[in-house]
Amino acid sequence: MVVFTSDNGATQQSSQEPLRGNKGGYYEGGIREPFIAYFPNKIKPNTVNHTPIINVDLYPTFVALAGGKPQSKLDGENLLPLFFGNTTTTKRQSIFWHFPGYLDDPVIRGRDNDFRTRPVTALRKGNWKIHVYHEEWILNKGEDRKKGIELYDLQNDEGERMDVSSSNPTKREELLKEVLRWWKKTGAKLPVPTDTQHPLQTDDGEEGN
């Protein structure tokens, strides 16, 4: 089996339109990439599957292909059933990206004019994608915290041009709670405010360190 893929979107010198952003950002232009798997007599030629996958899936896939068994729980998922046409989707429902840092050099249609990205967690679930920007979520209070949240319907807006976090509060809160649970479950690294007036909140109404 031969797999052709990449680890990120194009650099800032190349537009990713209709996708937003570039390498180093967490809009689709920074994280969506080509993925081709070739395996004669195993993978049916000229087939296309739109199920979202991620590169951490490659290790468990190769282990399974070699007839091995992982010695511990892995973050990725074995993609062989998907490749061989035994299923049309993965077992998991959500994919997370977590970047608690900063990258300079703004990207095309980025969020601001100073950075490619600021500390952020992105979650994709089905055709929905939420971005939770750590600074605004941690430092703001009340309704102002929602300024750090962006929500996109990728089925109708793959270029992430229309933030629907205000017009669809039900979906926003559903995915936000999933991000907060994931932070807590994984012990995700987050910026730590030095101002004691702004304790870090890891879940709705629940403070942590």
Coordinates of N, CA and C in Angstrom, one line a residue:
M1 N 0.8 -1.2 0.0 CA 0.0 0.0 0.0 C 0.9 1.2 0.0
V2 N 0.5 2.2 -0.9 CA 1.2 3.5 -0.9 C 0.3 4.6 -0.6
V3 N 0.7 5.4 0.3 CA -0.2 6.6 0.7 C 0.6 7.9 0.4
F4 N -0.2 8.8 -0.3 CA 0.4 10.1 -0.6 C -0.5 11.1 0.2
T5 N 0.2 11.9 1.0 CA -0.5 13.0 1.7 C 0.4 14.1 2.1
S6 N 0.0 15.0 3.0 CA 0.8 16.1 3.4 C 0.5 16.3 4.9
D7 N 1.3 17.3 5.5 CA 1.0 17.5 6.9 C 0.3 18.9 7.2
N8 N 0.1 19.6 6.1 CA -0.6 20.9 6.3 C -1.0 21.5 4.9
G9 N -1.7 22.6 5.0 CA -2.1 23.3 3.7 C -0.9 24.0 3.2
A10 N -1.2 24.8 2.1 CA -0.1 25.5 1.4 C 0.4 26.6 2.2
T11 N 1.6 27.1 1.8 CA 2.2 28.3 2.4 C 1.4 29.6 2.1
Q12 N 1.8 30.7 2.7 CA 1.2 31.9 2.5 C 1.3 32.4 1.0
Q13 N 2.3 31.9 0.3 CA 2.5 32.3 -1.1 C 1.4 31.8 -2.0
S14 N 0.6 30.8 -1.6 CA -0.4 30.2 -2.5 C -1.8 30.4 -1.8
S15 N -2.7 30.9 -2.6 CA -4.1 31.0 -2.1 C -4.7 29.6 -2.1
Q16 N -5.5 29.4 -1.0 CA -6.1 28.1 -0.9 C -7.6 28.2 -1.2
E17 N -8.0 29.3 -1.8 CA -9.4 29.5 -2.1 C -10.0 28.4 -2.9
P18 N -11.3 28.0 -2.6 CA -12.2 28.7 -1.7 C -12.0 28.4 -0.2
L19 N -11.0 27.7 0.2 CA -10.7 27.4 1.6 C -10.0 28.7 2.2
R20 N -10.3 28.8 3.5 CA -9.7 30.0 4.2 C -8.4 29.6 4.9
G21 N -7.4 30.6 4.8 CA -6.2 30.4 5.6 C -5.1 29.6 4.8
N22 N -4.0 29.3 5.5 CA -2.9 28.6 5.0 C -2.2 27.9 6.1
K23 N -1.1 27.3 5.7 CA -0.2 26.5 6.7 C 0.0 27.3 8.0
G24 N -0.2 26.6 9.1 CA 0.0 27.2 10.4 C -1.3 27.8 11.0
G25 N -2.4 27.8 10.2 CA -3.7 28.2 10.8 C -4.6 27.0 10.8
Y26 N -5.7 27.2 11.5 CA -6.6 26.1 11.7 C -8.0 26.2 11.0
Y27 N -8.0 27.2 10.1 CA -9.1 27.2 9.1 C -8.8 26.1 8.1
E28 N -9.7 25.7 7.2 CA -9.6 24.6 6.4 C -8.4 24.7 5.4
G29 N -8.0 25.9 5.0 CA -6.8 26.0 4.2 C -5.5 25.7 4.8
G30 N -5.5 25.6 6.1 CA -4.3 25.2 6.9 C -4.3 23.8 7.3
I31 N -5.4 23.1 7.3 CA -5.4 21.7 7.8 C -6.0 20.7 6.8
R32 N -6.6 21.2 5.8 CA -7.1 20.2 4.8 C -6.0 19.9 3.7
E33 N -5.9 18.7 3.4 CA -4.7 18.3 2.5 C -5.1 17.1 1.6
P34 N -4.3 16.9 0.6 CA -4.6 15.7 -0.3 C -4.3 14.4 0.5
F35 N -5.1 13.4 0.2 CA -4.8 12.0 0.7 C -5.2 11.0 -0.3
I36 N -4.3 10.3 -0.8 CA -4.5 9.2 -1.8 C -3.9 7.9 -1.3
A37 N -4.7 6.8 -1.3 CA -4.2 5.5 -0.9 C -4.3 4.6 -2.1
Y38 N -3.2 3.9 -2.4 CA -3.1 3.0 -3.5 C -2.8 1.6 -3.0
F39 N -3.6 0.6 -3.3 CA -3.4 -0.8 -2.9 C -4.0 -1.7 -3.9
P40 N -3.3 -2.2 -4.9 CA -3.9 -3.0 -6.0 C -4.6 -4.2 -5.4
N41 N -5.8 -4.5 -6.0 CA -6.7 -5.6 -5.6 C -7.3 -5.5 -4.2
K42 N -7.0 -4.4 -3.5 CA -7.6 -4.2 -2.2 C -8.4 -2.9 -2.1
I43 N -7.9 -1.8 -2.7 CA -8.7 -0.6 -2.7 C -9.2 -0.4 -4.1
K44 N -10.5 -0.3 -4.3 CA -11.1 -0.2 -5.6 C -10.7 1.1 -6.2
P45 N -10.2 1.0 -7.5 CA -9.7 2.2 -8.2 C -10.8 3.3 -8.4
N46 N -10.4 4.5 -8.4 CA -11.3 5.7 -8.7 C -12.4 5.9 -7.7
T47 N -12.2 5.4 -6.5 CA -13.2 5.6 -5.5 C -12.9 6.9 -4.7
V48 N -13.9 7.5 -4.2 CA -13.7 8.7 -3.4 C -14.5 8.6 -2.1
N49 N -13.9 9.0 -1.0 CA -14.6 9.0 0.3 C -14.4 10.3 1.0
H50 N -15.5 11.0 1.4 CA -15.3 12.3 2.0 C -15.3 12.3 3.5
T51 N -15.1 11.1 4.1 CA -15.0 11.0 5.6 C -13.8 11.7 6.1
P52 N -13.9 12.7 7.0 CA -12.7 13.3 7.6 C -11.8 12.3 8.3
I53 N -10.5 12.4 8.0 CA -9.5 11.6 8.7 C -8.4 12.5 9.1
I54 N -7.4 12.0 9.8 CA -6.3 12.8 10.3 C -5.0 11.9 10.3
N55 N -3.8 12.5 10.2 CA -2.6 11.8 10.0 C -2.3 10.8 11.2
V56 N -2.8 11.1 12.3 CA -2.6 10.1 13.4 C -3.2 8.8 13.2
D57 N -4.1 8.7 12.2 CA -4.7 7.5 11.8 C -3.7 6.5 11.1
L58 N -2.7 7.1 10.6 CA -1.8 6.3 9.7 C -1.1 5.2 10.6
Y59 N -0.6 5.5 11.8 CA 0.1 4.5 12.5 C -0.8 3.3 12.9
P60 N -2.0 3.4 13.4 CA -2.8 2.2 13.7 C -3.2 1.5 12.4
T61 N -3.3 2.3 11.3 CA -3.6 1.6 10.0 C -2.4 0.7 9.6
F62 N -1.2 1.2 9.6 CA -0.1 0.4 9.2 C 0.2 -0.7 10.2
V63 N -0.1 -0.5 11.5 CA 0.1 -1.6 12.4 C -0.9 -2.8 12.1
A64 N -2.1 -2.4 11.8 CA -3.1 -3.4 11.4 C -2.8 -4.1 10.1
L65 N -2.3 -3.3 9.2 CA -1.9 -3.9 7.9 C -0.8 -4.9 8.0
A66 N 0.1 -4.7 9.0 CA 1.2 -5.6 9.2 C 0.8 -6.8 10.1
G67 N -0.4 -6.8 10.6 CA -0.9 -7.9 11.4 C -0.6 -7.8 12.9
G68 N -0.1 -6.6 13.3 CA 0.2 -6.3 14.7 C -0.9 -5.8 15.5
K69 N -0.7 -5.7 16.8 CA -1.7 -5.1 17.7 C -1.0 -4.0 18.5
P70 N -1.6 -2.8 18.6 CA -1.0 -1.8 19.4 C -0.9 -2.2 20.9
Q71 N 0.2 -1.8 21.5 CA 0.5 -2.1 22.9 C -0.3 -1.2 23.9
S72 N -0.8 -0.1 23.4 CA -1.6 0.8 24.2 C -2.7 1.5 23.3
K73 N -3.5 2.2 24.0 CA -4.6 2.9 23.3 C -4.0 4.0 22.4
L74 N -4.4 4.1 21.2 CA -3.8 5.1 20.3 C -4.9 6.2 20.0
D75 N -4.4 7.4 19.6 CA -5.3 8.5 19.3 C -6.0 8.3 18.0
G76 N -5.3 7.6 17.0 CA -5.8 7.4 15.7 C -6.7 6.2 15.6
E77 N -7.2 6.0 14.4 CA -8.1 4.9 14.1 C -7.6 4.2 12.9
N78 N -7.8 2.8 12.9 CA -7.4 2.0 11.8 C -8.4 2.3 10.6
L79 N -7.8 2.7 9.5 CA -8.6 3.1 8.3 C -8.8 2.0 7.3
L80 N -8.3 0.8 7.6 CA -8.4 -0.3 6.6 C -9.9 -0.6 6.2
P81 N -10.8 -0.7 7.2 CA -12.2 -0.9 6.8 C -12.7 0.2 5.9
L82 N -12.3 1.4 6.1 CA -12.7 2.5 5.2 C -12.1 2.3 3.8
F83 N -10.8 2.0 3.7 CA -10.1 1.8 2.5 C -10.7 0.6 1.7
F84 N -11.0 -0.4 2.3 CA -11.5 -1.7 1.7 C -13.0 -1.7 1.4
G85 N -13.7 -0.6 1.7 CA -15.1 -0.5 1.4 C -16.0 -1.3 2.4
N86 N -15.5 -1.7 3.5 CA -16.3 -2.4 4.5 C -17.2 -1.5 5.3
T87 N -16.9 -0.2 5.3 CA -17.7 0.8 6.0 C -17.5 2.1 5.2
T88 N -18.4 3.0 5.5 CA -18.4 4.3 4.8 C -18.0 5.4 5.7
T89 N -17.7 5.1 6.9 CA -17.3 6.2 7.9 C -16.4 5.6 9.0
T90 N -15.9 6.5 9.8 CA -15.0 6.0 10.9 C -15.9 5.8 12.1
K91 N -15.3 5.2 13.1 CA -16.1 4.9 14.4 C -16.2 6.2 15.2
R92 N -15.2 7.1 15.2 CA -15.3 8.3 16.0 C -16.2 9.3 15.3
Q93 N -16.7 10.2 16.1 CA -17.6 11.3 15.6 C -16.9 12.6 15.4
S94 N -15.8 12.8 16.2 CA -15.2 14.1 16.3 C -13.7 14.0 16.1
I95 N -13.1 15.1 15.5 CA -11.7 15.2 15.3 C -11.3 16.5 16.0
F96 N -10.2 16.6 16.8 CA -9.7 17.7 17.5 C -8.4 18.2 16.9
W97 N -8.2 19.5 16.9 CA -6.9 20.1 16.7 C -6.6 21.0 17.9
H98 N -5.4 21.0 18.4 CA -5.2 21.8 19.6 C -3.8 22.5 19.5
F99 N -3.8 23.8 19.5 CA -2.6 24.6 19.4 C -2.5 25.7 20.4
P100 N -1.9 25.5 21.5 CA -1.9 26.5 22.6 C -0.8 27.5 22.5
G101 N -0.4 27.9 21.3 CA 0.7 28.9 21.1 C 0.4 29.9 20.0
Y102 N 1.4 30.5 19.5 CA 1.3 31.6 18.5 C 2.2 31.3 17.3
L103 N 1.8 31.7 16.2 CA 2.6 31.7 15.0 C 2.5 33.0 14.3
D104 N 3.6 33.6 13.9 CA 3.6 34.9 13.2 C 3.3 34.8 11.7
D105 N 3.4 35.9 11.0 CA 3.1 35.9 9.6 C 1.6 35.6 9.3
P106 N 0.8 36.6 9.2 CA -0.6 36.4 9.0 C -0.9 35.7 7.7
V107 N -2.0 34.9 7.7 CA -2.4 34.1 6.5 C -3.5 34.8 5.7
I108 N -3.7 34.3 4.5 CA -4.8 34.9 3.7 C -6.1 34.6 4.4
R109 N -6.9 35.7 4.5 CA -8.2 35.6 5.2 C -8.1 35.0 6.6
G110 N -7.0 35.4 7.3 CA -6.8 34.9 8.7 C -7.7 35.7 9.6
R111 N -7.5 35.4 10.9 CA -8.4 36.0 11.9 C -7.9 37.4 12.3
D112 N -6.6 37.7 12.2 CA -6.1 39.0 12.6 C -4.9 39.4 11.7
N113 N -4.4 40.6 11.9 CA -3.3 41.0 11.0 C -1.9 40.8 11.7
D114 N -1.9 40.1 12.8 CA -0.6 40.0 13.5 C -0.1 38.5 13.5
F115 N -1.0 37.6 13.6 CA -0.6 36.2 13.7 C -1.3 35.3 12.7
R116 N -0.6 34.2 12.3 CA -1.3 33.1 11.5 C -2.3 32.5 12.4
T117 N -2.0 32.2 13.7 CA -3.0 31.7 14.6 C -2.5 32.1 16.0
R118 N -3.5 32.2 16.9 CA -3.3 32.4 18.3 C -3.8 31.1 19.0
P119 N -3.5 30.9 20.3 CA -3.9 29.7 20.9 C -5.4 29.3 20.6
V120 N -5.6 28.1 20.1 CA -6.9 27.7 19.7 C -7.1 26.2 19.8
T121 N -8.3 25.8 19.9 CA -8.7 24.4 19.8 C -9.8 24.4 18.7
A122 N -9.7 23.5 17.7 CA -10.7 23.4 16.7 C -11.3 22.0 16.8
L123 N -12.6 21.8 16.6 CA -13.3 20.5 16.6 C -14.1 20.4 15.4
R124 N -14.0 19.3 14.7 CA -14.9 19.0 13.6 C -15.8 17.8 13.9
K125 N -17.1 18.0 13.8 CA -18.0 16.9 14.0 C -19.0 16.9 12.9
G126 N -19.0 15.9 12.1 CA -19.8 15.9 10.9 C -19.4 17.1 10.0
N127 N -20.4 17.8 9.6 CA -20.1 19.0 8.8 C -20.0 20.3 9.6
W128 N -19.9 20.2 10.9 CA -19.8 21.3 11.8 C -18.4 21.5 12.3
K129 N -18.0 22.7 12.4 CA -16.6 23.0 12.9 C -16.6 24.2 13.8
I130 N -16.0 24.0 15.0 CA -16.0 25.1 16.0 C -14.5 25.5 16.3
H131 N -14.2 26.8 16.4 CA -12.9 27.2 16.8 C -13.1 27.9 18.2
V132 N -12.3 27.5 19.2 CA -12.4 28.1 20.5 C -11.0 28.8 20.8
Y133 N -11.0 30.1 20.8 CA -9.7 30.8 21.0 C -9.5 31.0 22.5
H134 N -8.4 30.5 22.9 CA -8.1 30.4 24.4 C -8.1 31.7 25.1
E135 N -7.4 32.7 24.5 CA -7.3 34.0 25.2 C -8.6 34.6 25.5
E136 N -9.5 34.7 24.5 CA -10.8 35.3 24.8 C -11.7 34.5 25.7
W137 N -11.6 33.2 25.6 CA -12.4 32.3 26.5 C -11.9 32.4 27.9
I138 N -10.6 32.5 28.1 CA -10.1 32.5 29.5 C -10.2 33.9 30.1
L139 N -9.9 34.9 29.4 CA -9.8 36.3 30.0 C -11.1 37.0 30.0
N140 N -12.0 36.7 29.1 CA -13.3 37.4 29.1 C -14.3 36.8 30.1
K141 N -15.4 37.5 30.4 CA -16.4 37.0 31.3 C -17.8 37.1 30.6
G142 N -18.7 36.3 31.1 CA -20.1 36.3 30.6 C -20.2 36.2 29.1
E143 N -21.0 37.0 28.5 CA -21.3 36.9 27.1 C -20.1 37.3 26.3
D144 N -19.1 38.1 26.8 CA -17.9 38.4 26.1 C -17.1 37.2 25.8
R145 N -17.2 36.1 26.5 CA -16.4 35.0 26.3 C -16.7 34.4 24.9
K146 N -18.0 34.6 24.5 CA -18.4 34.0 23.2 C -17.7 34.7 22.0
K147 N -17.0 35.8 22.2 CA -16.2 36.5 21.2 C -15.1 35.6 20.7
G148 N -14.7 34.7 21.5 CA -13.6 33.7 21.2 C -14.1 32.5 20.5
I149 N -15.3 32.4 20.1 CA -15.9 31.2 19.5 C -16.3 31.5 18.1
E150 N -15.9 30.7 17.1 CA -16.4 30.7 15.8 C -17.0 29.4 15.4
L151 N -18.1 29.4 14.7 CA -18.8 28.2 14.3 C -19.1 28.2 12.8
Y152 N -18.8 27.1 12.1 CA -19.0 27.1 10.6 C -19.8 25.8 10.2
D153 N -20.6 26.0 9.3 CA -21.3 24.8 8.6 C -20.6 24.5 7.3
L154 N -19.7 23.6 7.4 CA -18.8 23.3 6.2 C -19.5 22.7 5.0
Q155 N -20.7 22.1 5.3 CA -21.4 21.6 4.1 C -21.9 22.7 3.2
N156 N -22.3 23.9 3.8 CA -22.7 25.0 3.0 C -21.8 26.1 2.9
D157 N -20.7 26.0 3.7 CA -19.7 27.1 3.7 C -18.3 26.6 4.0
E158 N -17.7 25.8 3.0 CA -16.4 25.2 3.3 C -15.3 26.2 3.4
G159 N -15.6 27.5 2.9 CA -14.6 28.5 2.9 C -14.6 29.3 4.2
E160 N -15.4 28.9 5.2 CA -15.5 29.5 6.5 C -15.6 31.0 6.4
R161 N -16.6 31.5 5.6 CA -16.8 32.9 5.5 C -17.9 33.4 6.4
M162 N -18.8 32.5 6.9 CA -20.0 33.0 7.6 C -20.0 32.3 9.0
D163 N -19.6 33.0 10.0 CA -19.6 32.5 11.4 C -21.0 32.5 11.9
V164 N -21.5 31.3 12.2 CA -22.9 31.2 12.6 C -23.0 30.9 14.1
S165 N -22.0 31.3 14.9 CA -22.0 31.0 16.3 C -23.2 31.8 17.0
S166 N -23.5 32.9 16.5 CA -24.6 33.7 17.2 C -26.0 33.3 16.7
S167 N -26.1 32.9 15.4 CA -27.4 32.5 14.9 C -27.8 31.1 15.2
N168 N -26.8 30.3 15.6 CA -27.1 28.9 15.9 C -26.5 28.5 17.3
P169 N -27.0 29.1 18.4 CA -26.5 29.0 19.7 C -26.6 27.5 20.2
T170 N -27.6 26.8 19.7 CA -27.7 25.4 20.2 C -26.5 24.5 19.7
K171 N -26.2 24.6 18.5 CA -25.0 23.9 18.0 C -23.7 24.4 18.6
R172 N -23.6 25.7 18.8 CA -22.4 26.3 19.4 C -22.2 25.7 20.8
E173 N -23.3 25.7 21.6 CA -23.1 25.2 22.9 C -22.8 23.7 23.0
E174 N -23.4 23.0 22.1 CA -23.2 21.5 22.0 C -21.7 21.2 21.7
L175 N -21.1 21.9 20.7 CA -19.7 21.7 20.4 C -18.8 22.3 21.4
L176 N -19.1 23.4 22.0 CA -18.3 24.1 23.0 C -18.2 23.2 24.2
K177 N -19.3 22.6 24.6 CA -19.2 21.7 25.8 C -18.3 20.4 25.5
E178 N -18.3 20.0 24.2 CA -17.5 18.9 23.9 C -16.0 19.2 23.9
V179 N -15.7 20.5 23.5 CA -14.3 20.9 23.6 C -13.9 21.0 25.0
L180 N -14.7 21.6 25.9 CA -14.4 21.8 27.3 C -14.2 20.4 28.0
R181 N -15.0 19.4 27.6 CA -14.9 18.1 28.2 C -13.5 17.5 27.7
W182 N -13.2 17.7 26.4 CA -12.0 17.2 25.9 C -10.8 17.8 26.5
W183 N -10.8 19.1 26.8 CA -9.7 19.8 27.5 C -9.5 19.1 28.9
K184 N -10.6 18.8 29.6 CA -10.4 18.3 30.9 C -10.0 16.8 30.9
K185 N -10.5 16.0 29.9 CA -10.2 14.6 29.8 C -8.7 14.4 29.5
T186 N -8.2 15.2 28.6 CA -6.8 15.1 28.1 C -5.8 15.9 28.8
G187 N -6.2 16.7 29.7 CA -5.3 17.6 30.4 C -4.6 18.5 29.4
A188 N -5.4 19.0 28.4 CA -4.8 19.8 27.4 C -4.1 21.1 27.9
K189 N -3.0 21.4 27.3 CA -2.2 22.6 27.7 C -3.0 23.8 27.3
L190 N -3.1 24.8 28.2 CA -3.8 26.0 27.9 C -3.0 27.2 28.5
P191 N -3.2 28.4 27.9 CA -2.5 29.6 28.5 C -3.0 29.7 29.9
V192 N -2.1 30.1 30.8 CA -2.4 30.3 32.2 C -2.4 31.8 32.5
P193 N -3.5 32.4 32.9 CA -3.6 33.8 33.2 C -2.8 34.1 34.5
T194 N -2.1 35.2 34.5 CA -1.4 35.6 35.7 C -2.2 36.5 36.6
D195 N -3.3 37.0 36.0 CA -4.2 37.8 36.7 C -5.2 37.0 37.5
T196 N -5.1 37.0 38.8 CA -6.0 36.2 39.7 C -7.5 36.5 39.5
Q197 N -7.8 37.6 38.9 CA -9.2 38.0 38.7 C -9.8 37.2 37.5
H198 N -8.9 36.4 36.8 CA -9.4 35.7 35.6 C -8.9 34.2 35.8
P199 N -9.5 33.4 36.7 CA -9.2 32.0 36.8 C -9.5 31.3 35.6
L200 N -8.7 30.2 35.3 CA -9.0 29.4 34.1 C -10.2 28.5 34.3
Q201 N -11.1 28.6 33.4 CA -12.3 27.8 33.4 C -12.2 26.7 32.4
T202 N -12.3 25.4 32.8 CA -12.1 24.3 31.9 C -13.5 23.7 31.6
D203 N -14.5 24.1 32.2 CA -15.9 23.6 32.0 C -16.9 24.6 32.4
D204 N -18.1 24.5 32.0 CA -19.1 25.4 32.4 C -19.2 25.5 33.9
G205 N -18.9 26.7 34.5 CA -19.0 26.9 35.9 C -18.1 26.1 36.8
E206 N -17.0 25.5 36.2 CA -16.1 24.7 36.9 C -14.7 25.2 36.7
E207 N -14.1 25.6 37.8 CA -12.8 26.2 37.6 C -11.7 25.2 37.8
G208 N -10.5 25.4 37.2 CA -9.4 24.5 37.3 C -8.1 25.3 37.3
N209 N -7.0 24.6 37.3 CA -5.7 25.2 37.2 C -5.0 24.9 35.9

